[in-house]
Amino acid sequence: MPRLAVNVDHIATLREARKTNYPDPVAAAVIAELAGADAIVVHLREDRRHIKERDVRILRDTVQTRLILEMGATDEMLEFALEVLPDVVTLVPERREELTTEGGLDVVTHQKNVAHAVETLNSAGIPVCLFVDPDPRQVEASLAAGADFVELHTGLFCDANAPDARKAAFEALLTAARKGREIGLGVHAGHGICYRSILAFKGVSEIEEFSIGHSIVSHAALVGMEKAVRRMAALVRSL
Ligand code: PXP
């Protein structure tokens, strides 16, 4: 049975929109675990636009399942990971101006740097996952760089509207997932997966874990809206 890793970054996005101390991604992580999440994921971005060091440190103490830290392979982030010791680090490419992580890590081109980051993390006992495009060459380079897992970028598949493009993107995911399993890597997948696109992965046994954030937080805002308004309406009417 595949596992669900819940990314709570966008709870922090809401908090940062007003620079308040709520909603707290730590509280969201507790609820996500109570609801069946198999892991909690946070991305500590270079610009700290949502998740902060404080969140990761508290989550390290409170997460009962596994804490997965997504980060760029910079010296600053490596130092932070060695201090906090998440259960897994997922290395992602990062450009400050992007809306979200737009492409996978180019492990083929940057194999030496990636291998150095993997070794640094592994030597502290932290398993490493590389977020890569669904390309067998990137999967093979990930193994060569010492990774324990790959996370296949599902963005192209999830964003494709035309049936042909969608089919081709799905085939690429299947091929890359098979390659990963064949060479002994753990295979995860994520980015842009929603309540419809997840259904396409029925029976794809090669993918062990799905990392999903934006659609869950978006759904939570809507399914929680009625309860939230009823509560405030009752308070207003009680005045
Ligand atoms: N996996 C990685 C590597 C990501 O960077 C993200 C986005 O932070 C996700 C998964 C989750 O994507 P989404 O929020 O679209 O579900």
Short mmCIF file of C-alpha atoms and ligand atoms in Angstrom, two decimals:
data_model
loop_
_atom_site.label_atom_id
_atom_site.label_comp_id
_atom_site.label_asym_id
_atom_site.label_seq_id
_atom_site.Cartn_x
_atom_site.Cartn_y
_atom_site.Cartn_z
CA MET A 1 0.00 0.00 0.00
CA PRO A 2 1.49 3.40 -0.92
CA ARG A 3 2.06 5.99 1.79
CA LEU A 4 0.88 9.62 1.99
CA ALA A 5 3.35 12.32 3.04
CA VAL A 6 1.48 15.55 3.79
CA ASN A 7 3.20 18.84 3.02
CA VAL A 8 2.07 21.63 5.39
CA ASP A 9 3.98 24.53 3.77
CA HIS A 10 0.82 26.34 2.71
CA ILE A 11 -0.55 26.49 6.23
CA ALA A 12 2.57 28.59 6.85
CA THR A 13 1.84 30.55 3.66
CA LEU A 14 -1.48 31.65 5.21
CA ARG A 15 0.27 32.60 8.43
CA GLU A 16 2.91 34.62 6.58
CA ALA A 17 0.22 36.45 4.54
CA ARG A 18 -0.58 38.37 7.74
CA LYS A 19 2.60 37.74 9.76
CA THR A 20 0.43 36.37 12.56
CA ASN A 21 1.31 33.36 14.71
CA TYR A 22 -1.57 31.32 13.24
CA PRO A 23 -2.39 29.05 11.52
CA ASP A 24 0.52 27.02 12.82
CA PRO A 25 1.94 24.29 10.53
CA VAL A 26 2.79 22.38 13.70
CA ALA A 27 -0.93 22.17 14.61
CA ALA A 28 -1.73 21.18 11.02
CA ALA A 29 0.87 18.41 11.22
CA VAL A 30 -0.72 17.00 14.38
CA ILE A 31 -4.14 16.91 12.70
CA ALA A 32 -2.68 15.43 9.50
CA GLU A 33 -1.10 12.63 11.51
CA LEU A 34 -4.32 11.98 13.43
CA ALA A 35 -6.09 11.74 10.06
CA GLY A 36 -3.65 9.15 8.71
CA ALA A 37 -0.64 10.96 7.21
CA ASP A 38 2.37 8.64 7.03
CA ALA A 39 4.85 11.52 7.09
CA ILE A 40 4.97 15.31 7.37
CA VAL A 41 6.86 17.33 4.77
CA VAL A 42 8.12 20.90 4.99
CA HIS A 43 10.23 22.89 2.55
CA LEU A 44 12.57 25.37 4.19
CA ARG A 45 13.14 27.75 1.31
CA GLU A 46 16.11 30.06 1.02
CA ASP A 47 13.79 33.11 1.24
CA ARG A 48 11.80 31.62 4.21
CA ARG A 49 8.58 32.60 2.45
CA HIS A 50 6.51 30.09 4.42
CA ILE A 51 8.26 27.56 6.66
CA LYS A 52 10.77 28.97 9.19
CA GLU A 53 13.54 27.29 11.15
CA ARG A 54 11.30 27.46 14.21
CA ASP A 55 8.68 25.30 12.49
CA VAL A 56 11.16 22.61 11.55
CA ARG A 57 12.70 22.55 15.03
CA ILE A 58 9.32 22.16 16.74
CA LEU A 59 8.16 19.60 14.17
CA ARG A 60 11.30 17.60 14.88
CA ASP A 61 10.05 17.23 18.46
CA THR A 62 6.36 16.76 17.74
CA VAL A 63 6.05 14.67 14.55
CA GLN A 64 5.17 11.10 15.45
CA THR A 65 5.54 9.59 11.98
CA ARG A 66 8.49 10.81 9.88
CA LEU A 67 9.66 14.35 9.26
CA ILE A 68 10.81 14.98 5.69
CA LEU A 69 12.75 18.19 5.11
CA GLU A 70 12.85 19.54 1.56
CA MET A 71 15.73 21.90 0.92
CA GLY A 72 18.29 23.14 -1.59
CA ALA A 73 21.75 21.59 -1.43
CA THR A 74 23.42 24.70 0.02
CA ASP A 75 25.98 24.80 2.84
CA GLU A 76 23.54 26.75 5.01
CA MET A 77 20.79 24.16 4.58
CA LEU A 78 23.15 21.23 5.05
CA GLU A 79 24.32 22.71 8.33
CA PHE A 80 20.70 23.19 9.45
CA ALA A 81 19.76 19.61 8.50
CA LEU A 82 22.72 18.23 10.43
CA GLU A 83 21.53 20.15 13.47
CA VAL A 84 17.83 19.19 13.25
CA LEU A 85 18.28 15.62 11.94
CA PRO A 86 15.04 15.09 9.97
CA ASP A 87 14.11 11.50 9.15
CA VAL A 88 14.69 12.14 5.44
CA VAL A 89 16.04 15.08 3.44
CA THR A 90 14.67 15.62 -0.05
CA LEU A 91 17.03 17.76 -2.11
CA VAL A 92 15.25 20.10 -4.50
CA PRO A 93 16.47 22.79 -6.88
CA GLU A 94 15.59 26.28 -5.79
CA ARG A 95 15.35 29.63 -7.49
CA ARG A 96 14.17 32.52 -5.37
CA GLU A 97 11.75 33.92 -7.95
CA GLU A 98 9.86 30.70 -8.69
CA LEU A 99 6.28 30.26 -7.42
CA THR A 100 6.99 26.70 -6.39
CA THR A 101 9.61 24.08 -7.25
CA GLU A 102 9.41 24.17 -11.04
CA GLY A 103 11.67 21.38 -12.23
CA GLY A 104 13.61 18.46 -10.84
CA LEU A 105 17.22 18.55 -9.73
CA ASP A 106 19.58 18.13 -12.67
CA VAL A 107 21.62 15.36 -11.08
CA VAL A 108 23.22 14.42 -14.42
CA THR A 109 24.85 17.87 -14.69
CA HIS A 110 25.49 18.49 -10.99
CA GLN A 111 26.34 14.95 -9.92
CA LYS A 112 29.50 15.90 -8.04
CA ASN A 113 27.83 18.61 -5.92
CA VAL A 114 24.77 16.45 -5.29
CA ALA A 115 26.97 13.48 -4.29
CA HIS A 116 28.80 15.72 -1.81
CA ALA A 117 25.49 16.81 -0.22
CA VAL A 118 24.22 13.22 -0.09
CA GLU A 119 27.41 12.03 1.55
CA THR A 120 27.32 14.83 4.13
CA LEU A 121 23.73 13.94 5.08
CA ASN A 122 24.25 10.17 4.95
CA SER A 123 27.27 10.44 7.21
CA ALA A 124 24.96 11.96 9.85
CA GLY A 125 22.56 9.02 9.36
CA ILE A 126 20.03 10.98 7.27
CA PRO A 127 18.67 9.12 4.22
CA VAL A 128 18.44 11.32 1.12
CA CYS A 129 15.82 11.56 -1.58
CA LEU A 130 16.45 13.48 -4.82
CA PHE A 131 13.55 15.29 -6.49
CA VAL A 132 14.04 14.63 -10.20
CA ASP A 133 12.15 14.85 -13.45
CA PRO A 134 10.79 11.48 -14.63
CA ASP A 135 13.81 10.78 -16.80
CA PRO A 136 15.69 7.44 -16.46
CA ARG A 137 19.03 9.26 -16.84
CA GLN A 138 18.24 11.41 -13.81
CA VAL A 139 17.20 8.31 -11.88
CA GLU A 140 20.45 6.51 -12.74
CA ALA A 141 22.50 9.60 -11.87
CA SER A 142 20.67 9.73 -8.52
CA LEU A 143 21.85 6.23 -7.69
CA ALA A 144 25.38 7.16 -8.76
CA ALA A 145 25.19 10.22 -6.48
CA GLY A 146 24.44 7.91 -3.55
CA ALA A 147 20.73 8.70 -3.07
CA ASP A 148 18.47 6.32 -1.17
CA PHE A 149 15.27 7.46 -2.92
CA VAL A 150 14.09 9.53 -5.84
CA GLU A 151 10.93 11.61 -5.81
CA LEU A 152 9.58 11.82 -9.34
CA HIS A 153 8.24 15.22 -10.36
CA THR A 154 4.57 14.74 -11.25
CA GLY A 155 3.99 18.39 -12.24
CA LEU A 156 4.07 17.87 -16.00
CA PHE A 157 1.53 15.04 -15.74
CA CYS A 158 -0.75 16.88 -13.32
CA ASP A 159 -0.71 20.11 -15.34
CA ALA A 160 -1.20 18.47 -18.77
CA ASN A 161 -4.63 19.09 -20.24
CA ALA A 162 -4.34 17.51 -23.68
CA PRO A 163 -4.90 13.72 -23.51
CA ASP A 164 -1.76 12.97 -25.56
CA ALA A 165 0.46 15.12 -23.38
CA ARG A 166 -1.08 13.63 -20.26
CA LYS A 167 -0.55 10.09 -21.54
CA ALA A 168 3.07 10.80 -22.50
CA ALA A 169 3.78 12.40 -19.12
CA PHE A 170 2.25 9.42 -17.32
CA GLU A 171 4.29 6.95 -19.41
CA ALA A 172 7.43 8.89 -18.52
CA LEU A 173 6.54 8.58 -14.81
CA LEU A 174 5.97 4.84 -15.15
CA THR A 175 9.24 4.30 -17.02
CA ALA A 176 11.22 6.34 -14.50
CA ALA A 177 9.53 4.61 -11.56
CA ARG A 178 10.34 1.17 -13.00
CA LYS A 179 13.94 2.21 -13.59
CA GLY A 180 14.21 3.40 -9.99
CA ARG A 181 12.90 0.14 -8.55
CA GLU A 182 15.01 -1.93 -10.96
CA ILE A 183 18.24 -0.32 -9.76
CA GLY A 184 17.23 -0.54 -6.11
CA LEU A 185 16.07 2.99 -5.29
CA GLY A 186 12.97 3.79 -3.27
CA VAL A 187 10.54 5.70 -5.49
CA HIS A 188 8.33 8.55 -4.30
CA ALA A 189 6.29 10.99 -6.39
CA GLY A 190 4.85 14.43 -5.94
CA HIS A 191 4.03 17.94 -7.07
CA GLY A 192 0.66 19.18 -8.19
CA ILE A 193 -1.22 15.99 -7.29
CA CYS A 194 -4.89 16.67 -6.59
CA TYR A 195 -7.99 14.67 -5.68
CA ARG A 196 -8.49 13.68 -9.33
CA SER A 197 -4.94 13.11 -10.57
CA ILE A 198 -4.07 10.78 -7.66
CA LEU A 199 -6.53 8.24 -9.07
CA ALA A 200 -4.36 7.75 -12.17
CA PHE A 201 -1.79 5.99 -9.98
CA LYS A 202 -4.06 3.10 -9.05
CA GLY A 203 -2.05 -0.12 -9.33
CA VAL A 204 1.32 1.63 -9.88
CA SER A 205 3.12 -0.46 -7.28
CA GLU A 206 6.55 1.03 -8.03
CA ILE A 207 5.66 4.29 -6.27
CA GLU A 208 5.88 3.83 -2.52
CA GLU A 209 5.00 7.30 -1.32
CA PHE A 210 3.11 10.37 -2.58
CA SER A 211 4.02 13.83 -1.32
CA ILE A 212 0.99 16.12 -1.47
CA GLY A 213 0.43 19.61 -0.09
CA HIS A 214 -1.33 22.35 -2.01
CA SER A 215 -4.46 20.42 -2.92
CA ILE A 216 -4.91 19.15 0.65
CA VAL A 217 -4.52 22.60 2.21
CA SER A 218 -6.85 24.07 -0.44
CA HIS A 219 -9.47 21.40 0.21
CA ALA A 220 -9.12 21.91 3.96
CA ALA A 221 -9.90 25.63 3.54
CA LEU A 222 -13.12 24.83 1.69
CA VAL A 223 -14.38 21.87 3.70
CA GLY A 224 -13.65 23.83 6.88
CA MET A 225 -15.34 27.05 5.65
CA GLU A 226 -18.85 26.19 6.76
CA LYS A 227 -17.80 25.30 10.30
CA ALA A 228 -15.61 28.40 10.55
CA VAL A 229 -18.35 30.77 9.37
CA ARG A 230 -21.00 29.17 11.60
CA ARG A 231 -18.76 29.71 14.60
CA MET A 232 -18.07 33.38 13.81
CA ALA A 233 -21.72 33.99 12.89
CA ALA A 234 -22.77 32.60 16.27
CA LEU A 235 -20.31 34.93 18.01
CA VAL A 236 -21.51 37.96 16.01
CA ARG A 237 -25.15 37.09 16.76
CA SER A 238 -24.36 36.71 20.43
CA LEU A 239 -23.22 40.35 20.66
N1 PXP B 1 7.39 17.41 -3.66
C1 PXP B 1 8.27 18.44 -3.79
C2 PXP B 1 9.70 18.13 -3.99
C3 PXP B 1 7.82 19.77 -3.70
O1 PXP B 1 8.70 20.78 -3.82
C4 PXP B 1 6.45 20.01 -3.46
C5 PXP B 1 5.96 21.41 -3.32
O2 PXP B 1 6.51 21.98 -2.18
C6 PXP B 1 5.59 18.91 -3.32
C7 PXP B 1 6.09 17.61 -3.46
C8 PXP B 1 4.14 19.06 -3.05
O3 PXP B 1 3.52 19.64 -4.13
P1 PXP B 1 2.04 20.18 -4.00
O4 PXP B 1 2.04 21.24 -2.93
O5 PXP B 1 1.73 20.71 -5.36
O6 PXP B 1 1.18 19.00 -3.62
#
